[in-house]
Short mmCIF file of C-alpha atoms and ligand atoms in Angstrom, two decimals:
data_model
loop_
_atom_site.label_atom_id
_atom_site.label_comp_id
_atom_site.label_asym_id
_atom_site.label_seq_id
_atom_site.Cartn_x
_atom_site.Cartn_y
_atom_site.Cartn_z
CA MET W 94 -53.76 5.79 41.57
CA ILE W 95 -50.24 6.60 40.47
CA GLU W 96 -49.25 10.25 40.17
CA GLN W 97 -46.66 10.45 37.40
CA VAL W 98 -43.71 12.62 38.42
CA PRO W 99 -40.09 11.86 37.70
CA SER W 100 -38.27 9.97 40.46
CA LYS W 101 -34.50 10.04 40.72
CA VAL W 102 -34.17 6.29 40.24
CA ASP W 103 -34.80 4.48 37.03
CA MET W 104 -36.94 1.33 37.37
CA ASP W 105 -34.96 -0.48 34.63
CA LYS W 106 -31.74 -0.02 36.59
CA LEU W 107 -33.33 -1.50 39.70
CA VAL W 108 -34.85 -4.43 37.83
CA SER W 109 -31.53 -5.20 36.21
CA LEU W 110 -29.58 -4.96 39.49
CA CYS W 111 -32.14 -7.21 41.17
CA LYS W 112 -31.79 -9.86 38.46
CA ARG W 113 -28.01 -9.63 38.09
CA ARG W 114 -27.23 -9.83 41.79
CA GLY W 115 -29.93 -12.30 42.81
CA PHE W 116 -32.48 -10.14 44.59
CA ILE W 117 -35.56 -10.73 42.45
CA PHE W 118 -36.28 -12.91 39.40
CA PRO W 119 -39.39 -13.18 37.22
CA SER W 120 -41.33 -16.26 38.33
CA SER W 121 -40.97 -19.44 36.21
CA GLU W 122 -38.72 -17.53 33.86
CA ILE W 123 -37.57 -20.58 31.88
CA TYR W 124 -41.18 -21.03 30.74
CA GLY W 125 -41.54 -17.40 29.73
CA GLY W 126 -42.56 -16.08 33.14
CA MET W 127 -45.81 -15.93 35.08
CA GLY W 128 -47.52 -12.54 34.85
CA ALA W 129 -47.03 -10.32 37.89
CA CYS W 130 -45.39 -13.07 39.98
CA TYR W 131 -41.80 -12.76 41.16
CA ASP W 132 -39.30 -14.94 42.99
CA TYR W 133 -36.92 -13.63 45.62
CA GLY W 134 -33.36 -14.84 45.06
CA PRO W 135 -30.58 -15.46 47.61
CA LEU W 136 -30.13 -11.78 48.47
CA GLY W 137 -33.79 -10.85 48.00
CA VAL W 138 -35.01 -13.38 50.54
CA GLU W 139 -32.61 -11.92 53.12
CA LEU W 140 -33.73 -8.36 52.40
CA LYS W 141 -37.40 -9.31 52.50
CA ASN W 142 -36.96 -11.26 55.74
CA ASN W 143 -35.18 -8.27 57.27
CA VAL W 144 -38.06 -5.97 56.28
CA LYS W 145 -40.51 -8.34 57.93
CA LYS W 146 -38.31 -8.73 61.02
CA SER W 147 -38.06 -4.95 61.40
CA TRP W 148 -41.84 -4.60 61.14
CA TRP W 149 -42.45 -7.39 63.68
CA LYS W 150 -39.92 -5.85 66.04
CA ALA W 151 -41.63 -2.45 65.80
CA VAL W 152 -45.25 -3.57 66.07
CA VAL W 153 -45.10 -6.78 68.18
CA GLN W 154 -41.80 -7.36 69.96
CA GLY W 155 -41.39 -3.79 71.13
CA ARG W 156 -44.91 -3.24 72.46
CA ASP W 157 -46.92 -4.50 75.44
CA ASP W 158 -50.23 -3.97 73.66
CA MET W 159 -49.63 -6.15 70.59
CA VAL W 160 -49.57 -9.87 69.86
CA GLY W 161 -48.89 -11.85 66.69
CA LEU W 162 -50.88 -14.33 64.63
CA ASP W 163 -50.34 -16.58 61.62
CA ALA W 164 -53.73 -17.61 60.19
CA SER W 165 -54.19 -19.95 57.27
CA ILE W 166 -54.49 -18.69 53.71
CA LEU W 167 -57.56 -20.78 52.97
CA MET W 168 -60.43 -19.62 55.12
CA HIS W 169 -64.11 -20.50 55.41
CA PRO W 170 -65.79 -18.99 52.32
CA GLN W 171 -68.34 -17.19 54.51
CA THR W 172 -65.46 -15.02 55.73
CA TRP W 173 -65.38 -13.30 52.36
CA VAL W 174 -69.13 -12.90 52.23
CA ALA W 175 -69.10 -11.22 55.65
CA SER W 176 -66.13 -9.01 54.79
CA GLY W 177 -67.81 -7.80 51.60
CA HIS W 178 -65.16 -9.23 49.26
CA VAL W 179 -67.47 -11.63 47.42
CA GLU W 180 -69.87 -8.82 46.68
CA GLY W 181 -67.59 -5.88 46.26
CA PHE W 182 -63.88 -6.69 45.83
CA ALA W 183 -63.97 -5.81 42.19
CA ASP W 184 -62.38 -3.36 39.79
CA PRO W 185 -64.28 -1.76 36.89
CA LEU W 186 -62.73 -2.97 33.63
CA VAL W 187 -62.91 -1.66 30.10
CA ASP W 188 -61.79 -3.36 26.87
CA CYS W 189 -60.32 -1.62 23.85
CA LYS W 190 -62.53 -2.38 20.85
CA GLN W 191 -59.55 -1.98 18.54
CA CYS W 192 -56.48 -3.68 20.12
CA LYS W 193 -58.49 -5.79 22.64
CA GLN W 194 -56.32 -4.80 25.61
CA ARG W 195 -58.04 -4.66 28.98
CA TRP W 196 -57.69 -1.74 31.42
CA ARG W 197 -58.91 -0.62 34.81
CA ALA W 198 -61.52 2.06 34.12
CA ASP W 199 -60.36 4.14 37.10
CA HIS W 200 -56.85 4.33 35.59
CA ILE W 201 -58.03 5.76 32.25
CA LYS W 202 -57.63 9.52 31.93
CA ASP W 203 -59.15 10.65 28.60
CA GLY W 204 -61.64 7.88 27.80
CA LYS W 205 -59.37 6.34 25.16
CA CYS W 206 -57.20 3.20 25.09
CA PRO W 207 -53.76 4.15 26.53
CA ALA W 208 -52.05 1.74 24.07
CA CYS W 209 -53.65 2.63 20.71
CA GLY W 210 -56.10 5.45 21.40
CA GLY W 211 -59.00 3.18 20.41
CA GLU W 212 -62.57 3.29 21.66
CA LEU W 213 -63.30 1.53 24.97
CA THR W 214 -66.26 -0.59 26.06
CA GLU W 215 -68.48 0.33 29.01
CA PRO W 216 -66.92 -0.68 32.36
CA ARG W 217 -67.76 -4.14 33.76
CA MET W 218 -66.98 -5.29 37.29
CA PHE W 219 -64.32 -7.97 37.72
CA ASN W 220 -63.78 -9.75 41.07
CA LEU W 221 -60.10 -9.87 42.03
CA MET W 222 -60.26 -12.96 44.25
CA PHE W 223 -58.70 -16.22 43.07
CA LYS W 224 -61.22 -19.03 43.33
CA THR W 225 -60.35 -22.65 43.96
CA PHE W 226 -62.05 -25.88 45.11
CA VAL W 227 -61.43 -27.71 48.35
CA GLY W 228 -61.73 -31.51 48.26
CA PRO W 229 -62.27 -33.83 45.31
CA VAL W 230 -65.49 -32.34 43.92
CA GLU W 231 -65.45 -29.14 41.91
CA ASP W 232 -68.88 -27.71 42.67
CA GLU W 233 -70.28 -24.54 44.21
CA ALA W 234 -70.29 -26.07 47.70
CA SER W 235 -66.52 -26.65 47.62
CA VAL W 236 -65.52 -23.16 46.42
CA ALA W 237 -62.81 -21.45 48.45
CA TYR W 238 -60.76 -18.34 47.85
CA LEU W 239 -57.10 -17.59 48.23
CA ARG W 240 -57.18 -14.75 50.75
CA PRO W 241 -56.95 -11.31 49.11
CA GLU W 242 -55.75 -9.77 52.40
CA THR W 243 -54.44 -11.10 55.69
CA ALA W 244 -56.68 -8.89 57.84
CA GLN W 245 -59.73 -11.15 57.95
CA GLY W 246 -57.68 -13.90 59.63
CA ILE W 247 -57.28 -11.48 62.52
CA PHE W 248 -60.98 -10.65 62.87
CA VAL W 249 -62.10 -14.28 62.86
CA ASN W 250 -59.58 -15.01 65.63
CA PHE W 251 -60.50 -12.00 67.75
CA GLN W 252 -62.21 -14.06 70.49
CA ASN W 253 -59.54 -16.79 70.44
CA VAL W 254 -56.80 -14.24 71.02
CA LEU W 255 -58.82 -12.38 73.63
CA ASN W 256 -59.59 -15.57 75.59
CA SER W 257 -56.08 -16.98 75.40
CA THR W 258 -54.13 -13.79 76.17
CA ARG W 259 -56.60 -11.91 78.41
CA LYS W 260 -55.57 -8.66 76.70
CA LYS W 261 -57.39 -5.50 77.69
CA LEU W 262 -58.40 -2.70 75.32
CA PRO W 263 -56.62 -1.09 73.64
CA PHE W 264 -54.64 -3.91 72.09
CA GLY W 265 -53.73 -5.13 68.63
CA ILE W 266 -53.07 -8.28 66.63
CA ALA W 267 -50.46 -8.34 63.88
CA GLN W 268 -49.98 -10.77 61.07
CA MET W 269 -47.92 -11.00 57.93
CA GLY W 270 -48.16 -13.38 55.03
CA LYS W 271 -49.16 -14.05 51.46
CA SER W 272 -52.21 -12.52 49.80
CA PHE W 273 -53.51 -13.08 46.29
CA ARG W 274 -55.30 -10.77 43.89
CA ASN W 275 -56.05 -11.33 40.23
CA GLU W 276 -54.77 -7.85 39.35
CA ILE W 277 -55.41 -6.41 35.91
CA THR W 278 -53.00 -3.50 35.67
CA THR W 279 -49.62 -5.10 36.19
CA GLY W 280 -46.18 -4.48 34.75
CA ASN W 281 -44.59 -2.28 37.37
CA PHE W 282 -42.22 -4.93 38.72
CA ILE W 283 -43.04 -5.89 42.33
CA PHE W 284 -45.25 -2.82 42.86
CA ARG W 285 -48.38 -4.73 41.84
CA MET W 286 -48.26 -8.52 41.95
CA ARG W 287 -50.85 -11.26 41.83
CA GLU W 288 -49.20 -13.08 44.74
CA PHE W 289 -47.67 -10.77 47.32
CA GLU W 290 -47.07 -10.37 51.03
CA GLN W 291 -48.74 -8.04 53.46
CA MET W 292 -47.93 -6.84 56.97
CA GLU W 293 -51.22 -5.96 58.58
CA MET W 294 -52.47 -5.22 62.05
CA GLU W 295 -55.80 -4.53 63.67
CA TYR W 296 -55.68 -2.32 66.73
CA PHE W 297 -58.83 -2.63 68.83
CA VAL W 298 -59.87 0.41 70.87
CA ARG W 299 -62.80 1.76 72.89
CA PRO W 300 -65.24 3.66 70.67
CA GLY W 301 -64.56 7.33 71.27
CA THR W 302 -60.79 6.86 71.53
CA ASP W 303 -60.48 5.82 67.89
CA GLU W 304 -59.48 9.22 66.49
CA GLN W 305 -56.64 9.57 68.95
CA TRP W 306 -55.35 6.06 68.19
CA PHE W 307 -55.73 6.63 64.48
CA LYS W 308 -53.42 9.64 64.75
CA HIS W 309 -50.98 7.58 66.81
CA TRP W 310 -50.73 4.84 64.18
CA VAL W 311 -50.42 7.22 61.23
CA GLU W 312 -47.41 8.77 62.96
CA GLU W 313 -45.93 5.45 64.11
CA ARG W 314 -46.13 3.91 60.66
CA PHE W 315 -44.76 6.99 58.87
CA ASN W 316 -41.80 7.04 61.28
CA TRP W 317 -41.13 3.34 60.76
CA TYR W 318 -40.11 4.04 57.17
CA THR W 319 -37.98 7.09 57.97
CA ASN W 320 -36.31 5.28 60.90
CA LEU W 321 -35.27 2.63 58.40
CA GLY W 322 -33.67 5.21 56.16
CA ILE W 323 -36.39 6.30 53.73
CA LYS W 324 -35.82 9.98 52.89
CA LYS W 325 -38.59 12.26 54.19
CA ASP W 326 -38.76 14.03 50.79
CA ASN W 327 -39.80 10.76 49.17
CA LEU W 328 -42.60 10.01 51.60
CA ARG W 329 -45.92 11.78 52.10
CA LEU W 330 -49.32 11.31 53.71
CA ARG W 331 -52.50 11.58 51.67
CA GLN W 332 -55.86 11.73 53.40
CA HIS W 333 -58.68 10.03 51.52
CA ALA W 334 -61.43 12.35 50.33
CA LYS W 335 -64.90 11.68 51.71
CA ASP W 336 -66.08 10.10 48.43
CA GLU W 337 -63.06 7.75 48.40
CA LEU W 338 -63.78 6.28 51.84
CA ALA W 339 -65.50 2.92 52.22
CA HIS W 340 -69.00 3.47 53.68
CA TYR W 341 -67.95 2.09 57.09
CA ALA W 342 -64.57 3.88 57.31
CA ARG W 343 -64.31 7.09 59.31
CA ASP W 344 -60.93 8.15 58.07
CA CYS W 345 -58.08 6.81 55.96
CA TYR W 346 -54.57 7.95 55.13
CA ASP W 347 -52.24 6.50 52.53
CA ILE W 348 -48.53 6.66 53.15
CA GLU W 349 -47.26 7.34 49.65
CA TYR W 350 -43.76 6.88 48.35
CA LEU W 351 -42.15 8.47 45.32
CA PHE W 352 -41.61 5.17 43.47
CA PRO W 353 -39.73 5.14 40.13
CA ILE W 354 -43.24 5.06 38.56
CA GLY W 355 -44.41 8.13 40.53
CA TRP W 356 -46.14 8.85 43.85
CA SER W 357 -48.17 5.84 44.92
CA GLU W 358 -49.54 3.94 47.92
CA LEU W 359 -47.08 2.13 50.13
CA GLU W 360 -49.38 1.58 53.10
CA GLY W 361 -52.94 2.45 54.04
CA ILE W 362 -54.11 3.29 57.57
CA ALA W 363 -57.87 3.19 58.11
CA ASN W 364 -60.28 3.76 60.96
CA ARG W 365 -62.67 0.90 60.17
CA THR W 366 -65.02 1.50 63.14
CA ASP W 367 -66.75 -1.66 64.42
CA PHE W 368 -67.74 -2.77 60.92
CA ASP W 369 -65.67 -5.97 60.61
CA LEU W 370 -66.38 -7.46 64.04
CA LYS W 371 -70.09 -6.69 63.64
CA GLN W 372 -70.18 -8.30 60.22
CA HIS W 373 -68.45 -11.48 61.43
CA ALA W 374 -70.70 -11.63 64.49
CA LYS W 375 -73.71 -11.36 62.22
CA PHE W 376 -72.60 -13.98 59.69
CA SER W 377 -71.16 -16.48 62.19
CA GLY W 378 -73.82 -16.03 64.87
CA LYS W 379 -71.02 -15.78 67.47
CA ASP W 380 -70.61 -13.11 70.10
CA LEU W 381 -67.57 -11.02 69.15
CA SER W 382 -68.02 -8.36 71.81
CA TYR W 383 -65.54 -7.34 74.48
CA PHE W 384 -66.52 -7.29 78.12
CA ASP W 385 -65.23 -4.11 79.67
CA GLU W 386 -64.32 -4.74 83.33
CA GLU W 387 -64.34 -1.01 84.02
CA THR W 388 -67.83 -0.20 82.77
CA LYS W 389 -69.20 -3.76 83.20
CA GLU W 390 -70.59 -3.52 79.69
CA HIS W 391 -70.18 -5.45 76.47
CA THR W 392 -68.87 -3.34 73.59
CA ILE W 393 -67.77 -3.98 70.03
CA PRO W 394 -64.37 -2.31 69.79
CA TYR W 395 -63.47 0.08 67.00
CA VAL W 396 -60.46 -0.88 64.95
CA ILE W 397 -57.52 0.99 63.43
CA GLU W 398 -55.92 -0.92 60.56
CA PRO W 399 -52.41 -0.10 59.29
CA SER W 400 -51.97 -2.29 56.22
CA ALA W 401 -48.60 -2.42 54.47
CA GLY W 402 -47.15 -4.37 51.56
CA VAL W 403 -43.92 -6.28 52.11
CA ASP W 404 -42.98 -6.21 48.43
CA ARG W 405 -43.82 -2.53 48.00
CA SER W 406 -41.68 -1.82 51.06
CA VAL W 407 -38.83 -3.84 49.55
CA LEU W 408 -39.17 -1.81 46.33
CA ALA W 409 -39.22 1.46 48.26
CA PHE W 410 -36.15 0.50 50.32
CA LEU W 411 -34.28 -0.55 47.17
CA ALA W 412 -35.23 2.59 45.23
CA ASP W 413 -34.44 4.89 48.15
CA SER W 414 -31.05 3.39 48.87
CA TYR W 415 -29.84 3.14 45.27
CA ASP W 416 -26.95 5.49 44.59
CA GLU W 417 -24.21 5.97 42.01
CA GLU W 418 -20.88 7.74 42.33
CA LYS W 419 -18.40 8.45 39.58
CA ASP W 420 -14.79 7.69 40.46
CA LYS W 421 -11.51 6.95 38.72
CA GLU W 422 -12.53 3.41 37.96
CA GLY W 423 -15.90 4.32 36.50
CA LEU W 424 -19.16 4.03 38.35
CA ARG W 425 -19.56 2.91 41.96
CA VAL W 426 -23.10 1.61 42.55
CA ILE W 427 -24.10 1.60 46.19
CA LEU W 428 -27.20 0.37 47.96
CA ARG W 429 -27.18 2.58 51.03
CA LEU W 430 -29.56 0.25 52.88
CA HIS W 431 -30.17 0.68 56.58
CA TYR W 432 -27.89 -1.81 58.36
CA ALA W 433 -30.92 -3.66 59.77
CA LEU W 434 -32.13 -4.34 56.23
CA ALA W 435 -28.86 -5.15 54.46
CA PRO W 436 -28.97 -8.79 53.23
CA ILE W 437 -25.31 -9.42 54.01
CA LYS W 438 -23.95 -7.63 57.06
CA VAL W 439 -20.26 -8.39 56.69
CA ALA W 440 -17.98 -9.59 53.88
CA VAL W 441 -14.75 -11.37 54.74
CA LEU W 442 -12.12 -10.59 52.13
CA PRO W 443 -8.59 -12.02 52.28
CA LEU W 444 -6.31 -9.63 50.38
CA SER W 445 -5.32 -12.44 48.02
CA ARG W 446 -5.71 -16.18 47.59
CA ASN W 447 -2.26 -16.72 49.06
CA GLU W 448 -2.46 -19.87 51.14
CA LYS W 449 -0.89 -18.18 54.16
CA LEU W 450 -4.00 -16.00 54.48
CA LEU W 451 -6.44 -18.87 54.12
CA PRO W 452 -6.58 -20.40 57.66
CA ILE W 453 -6.98 -17.10 59.50
CA SER W 454 -9.54 -15.82 56.97
CA ARG W 455 -11.61 -18.99 57.21
CA GLU W 456 -11.44 -18.88 60.98
CA ILE W 457 -12.73 -15.30 61.02
CA HIS W 458 -15.48 -16.19 58.56
CA ASN W 459 -16.60 -19.15 60.67
CA SER W 460 -16.67 -17.14 63.85
CA LEU W 461 -18.67 -14.22 62.36
CA ARG W 462 -21.24 -16.31 60.51
CA ASN W 463 -22.65 -17.42 63.86
CA CYS W 464 -23.89 -13.89 64.34
CA TRP W 465 -24.84 -12.56 60.91
CA MET W 466 -25.18 -13.36 57.23
CA VAL W 467 -21.55 -13.16 56.14
CA GLN W 468 -20.06 -13.62 52.68
CA TYR W 469 -16.57 -14.90 51.98
CA ASP W 470 -15.08 -13.65 48.74
CA ASP W 471 -11.53 -14.12 47.49
CA ALA W 472 -12.07 -13.81 43.73
CA GLN W 473 -10.51 -10.88 41.79
CA SER W 474 -8.93 -7.67 43.04
CA ILE W 475 -9.84 -6.24 46.43
CA GLY W 476 -11.19 -3.08 44.72
CA ARG W 477 -13.60 -5.15 42.63
CA ARG W 478 -14.71 -7.10 45.65
CA TYR W 479 -15.47 -3.88 47.56
CA ARG W 480 -17.55 -2.75 44.56
CA ARG W 481 -19.50 -5.99 44.55
CA GLN W 482 -20.34 -5.61 48.23
CA ASP W 483 -21.28 -1.92 47.81
CA GLU W 484 -23.70 -2.85 45.07
CA ILE W 485 -25.60 -5.25 47.35
CA GLY W 486 -25.51 -2.92 50.35
CA THR W 487 -23.07 -4.78 52.64
CA PRO W 488 -22.30 -2.35 55.48
CA PHE W 489 -18.84 -3.70 56.40
CA CYS W 490 -15.96 -5.52 54.71
CA VAL W 491 -13.28 -7.17 56.81
CA THR W 492 -9.95 -7.37 55.00
CA ILE W 493 -7.22 -9.76 56.07
CA ASP W 494 -3.72 -8.95 54.80
CA PHE W 495 -0.19 -10.16 55.42
CA GLN W 496 0.30 -7.78 58.29
CA SER W 497 -2.69 -9.45 59.98
CA LEU W 498 -0.50 -12.55 60.36
CA GLU W 499 2.01 -10.45 62.32
CA ASP W 500 -0.10 -8.07 64.37
CA LYS W 501 -3.38 -10.06 64.64
CA GLN W 502 -5.33 -7.07 63.39
CA VAL W 503 -7.69 -6.69 60.43
CA THR W 504 -9.20 -3.78 58.53
CA ILE W 505 -12.88 -2.90 58.71
CA ARG W 506 -14.01 -0.86 55.71
CA GLU W 507 -17.44 0.74 55.76
CA ARG W 508 -19.69 1.10 52.74
CA ASP W 509 -20.96 4.66 52.72
CA LYS W 510 -17.83 6.78 52.94
CA MET W 511 -15.31 3.96 52.44
CA ARG W 512 -13.53 4.83 55.71
CA GLN W 513 -11.38 2.22 57.34
CA ILE W 514 -10.29 1.26 60.82
CA ARG W 515 -7.84 -1.36 61.97
CA VAL W 516 -8.91 -3.53 64.91
CA PRO W 517 -7.51 -6.50 66.85
CA ILE W 518 -9.12 -9.78 65.75
CA GLU W 519 -10.06 -10.57 69.34
CA VAL W 520 -12.43 -7.58 69.42
CA LEU W 521 -13.61 -7.87 65.80
CA LYS W 522 -16.98 -9.41 66.62
CA SER W 523 -17.86 -6.95 69.37
CA THR W 524 -16.67 -4.03 67.23
CA LEU W 525 -18.79 -5.10 64.26
CA ASP W 526 -21.73 -5.63 66.59
CA ALA W 527 -21.39 -2.09 67.94
CA LYS W 528 -20.98 -0.58 64.46
CA LEU W 529 -23.98 -2.51 63.08
CA ASN W 530 -25.98 -1.10 65.97
CA GLY W 531 -25.07 2.44 65.01
CA GLU W 532 -21.85 3.25 66.88
CA PRO W 533 -19.85 5.82 64.83
CA LEU W 534 -16.91 4.29 62.99
CA ASP W 535 -14.35 6.62 64.55
CA ILE W 536 -15.01 5.28 68.04
CA LEU W 537 -12.19 2.77 68.18
CA PRO W 538 -11.99 -0.38 70.31
CA PRO W 539 -8.95 -0.89 72.61
CA GLY W 540 -5.91 -1.35 70.38
CA GLY W 541 -7.75 -0.11 67.28
CA LYS W 542 -6.60 2.68 64.99
CA LYS W 543 -7.72 4.69 62.00
CA TRP W 544 -6.28 3.09 58.94
CA LEU W 545 -4.85 5.09 56.11
CA GLY W 546 -4.08 2.09 53.92
CA PHE W 547 -5.53 1.36 50.50
CA GLU W 548 -8.86 2.90 49.58
CA GLY W 549 -11.43 0.70 47.90
P1 LIG J 48 -53.91 -0.33 45.27
O1 LIG J 48 -54.87 0.85 45.34
O2 LIG J 48 -52.50 0.06 44.93
O3 LIG J 48 -54.44 -1.48 44.50
P2 LIG J 48 -55.06 -1.16 47.70
O4 LIG J 48 -55.57 0.13 48.27
O5 LIG J 48 -55.99 -2.09 47.03
O6 LIG J 48 -53.80 -0.86 46.76
P3 LIG J 48 -54.89 -2.43 50.21
O7 LIG J 48 -56.01 -3.34 49.96
O8 LIG J 48 -55.09 -1.26 51.12
O9 LIG J 48 -54.29 -1.92 48.84
O10 LIG J 48 -53.63 -3.29 50.69
C1 LIG J 48 -52.71 -2.83 51.64
C2 LIG J 48 -51.30 -2.82 51.09
O11 LIG J 48 -50.99 -4.07 50.48
C3 LIG J 48 -51.06 -1.77 50.00
O12 LIG J 48 -50.77 -0.52 50.57
C4 LIG J 48 -49.87 -2.35 49.29
O13 LIG J 48 -48.66 -2.03 49.95
C5 LIG J 48 -50.09 -3.86 49.39
N1 LIG J 48 -50.67 -4.36 48.14
C6 LIG J 48 -51.96 -4.37 47.79
N2 LIG J 48 -52.14 -4.94 46.58
C7 LIG J 48 -50.90 -5.30 46.16
C8 LIG J 48 -50.40 -5.96 45.00
N3 LIG J 48 -51.22 -6.35 44.04
N4 LIG J 48 -49.08 -6.18 44.89
C9 LIG J 48 -48.24 -5.79 45.87
N5 LIG J 48 -48.64 -5.18 47.00
C10 LIG J 48 -49.96 -4.93 47.16
#
């Protein structure tokens, strides 16, 4: 449920920036679009990949107790019977008798149609899973579903991972990938899509230690967002009330973000007990228990599930980093993205198109692009080019001028405060590497100096 309070960032501004600069486009736009589906453009795909990389680094690469998985989207249909999705993954819907629009009953406040105030029908349940057929015959026996969450791929592989990795409790399995839901209430840009990406993990623990691990993951996941630059004021935890919890869940917290549309769920963290493994054991007839070497007993582990949306994270990172500053040339728009998330890390900008600057500028570009996504831009004034990079969140611009030909030094200009340093070309790569990893700009490399030249 969205709590409507004003956020500092206007959604229209974000949508327009995303379209104009190639972050996010409406899907199949030339045919009039495809409801609640979006395409990531050249900068968007970089940003989204960086979000996923940062998540993987935090939950898999950086931990001894986690492994990764990439399960297929099409799964055995029994999976969704066991998980409860066939029976219960449904929203209550109401129709307006007057204007015929359809709404989610749990989003209606005063019993009237939000569009025209008309009378509404009684709620009916609507399953959100996309159905399809596998093979040449379209009958009940060939029905399959596009997965509505990635999590079930983890549960059905629990024994495979256990046997192949010999992991001991507590340990977790992480997976990210596409999920599909035939959502009814859409229209809030990439907040609610019909095809979206999730970053989910299941952390298996000994029963009795679940509350402690639940607390651990709530904290870990909250800190992941703030470590990547989300302002604490825009993030909050909301514990689910008892009547909101699924019957098998012991506890659940939402990490909520103050989106341009109001406070809403960014990630959910649930203590799902042993429900999922027990269900899959029951429906598959396979033993999904864990043999505990310490107690010499078989147990069904409890599971803590932090479940995040890639696209909602992208939206939160965009909204949180969007900034505007008035200056003598008008408005400077800046995406103050964390360096790890910025789509382009460095822009190489020769001061002009003068052919004397070309060879050295190209050489610098070629050497840096081995390490990062780097853009080369020599069109229009240097001030305009700085603005263009600020607007897409590029942390550093490297400017090559005529003096560079003499002293073999170039200027590094940073995005946030527009400060500049001058560094020898031979230490440019290592300097940028250090700065991108958080070294303060005023720590200068050998031969470097603070530069009081032109301001962008
Ligand atoms: P909501 O209540 O907003 O529909 P949910 O509680 O159904 O979300 P979960 O099933 O817990 O969501 O999914 C985990 C995460 O996946 C959510 O926190 C969200 O970030 C993301 N997510 C879920 N549905 C969508 C969607 N339709 N579009 C984009 N992201 C989604």
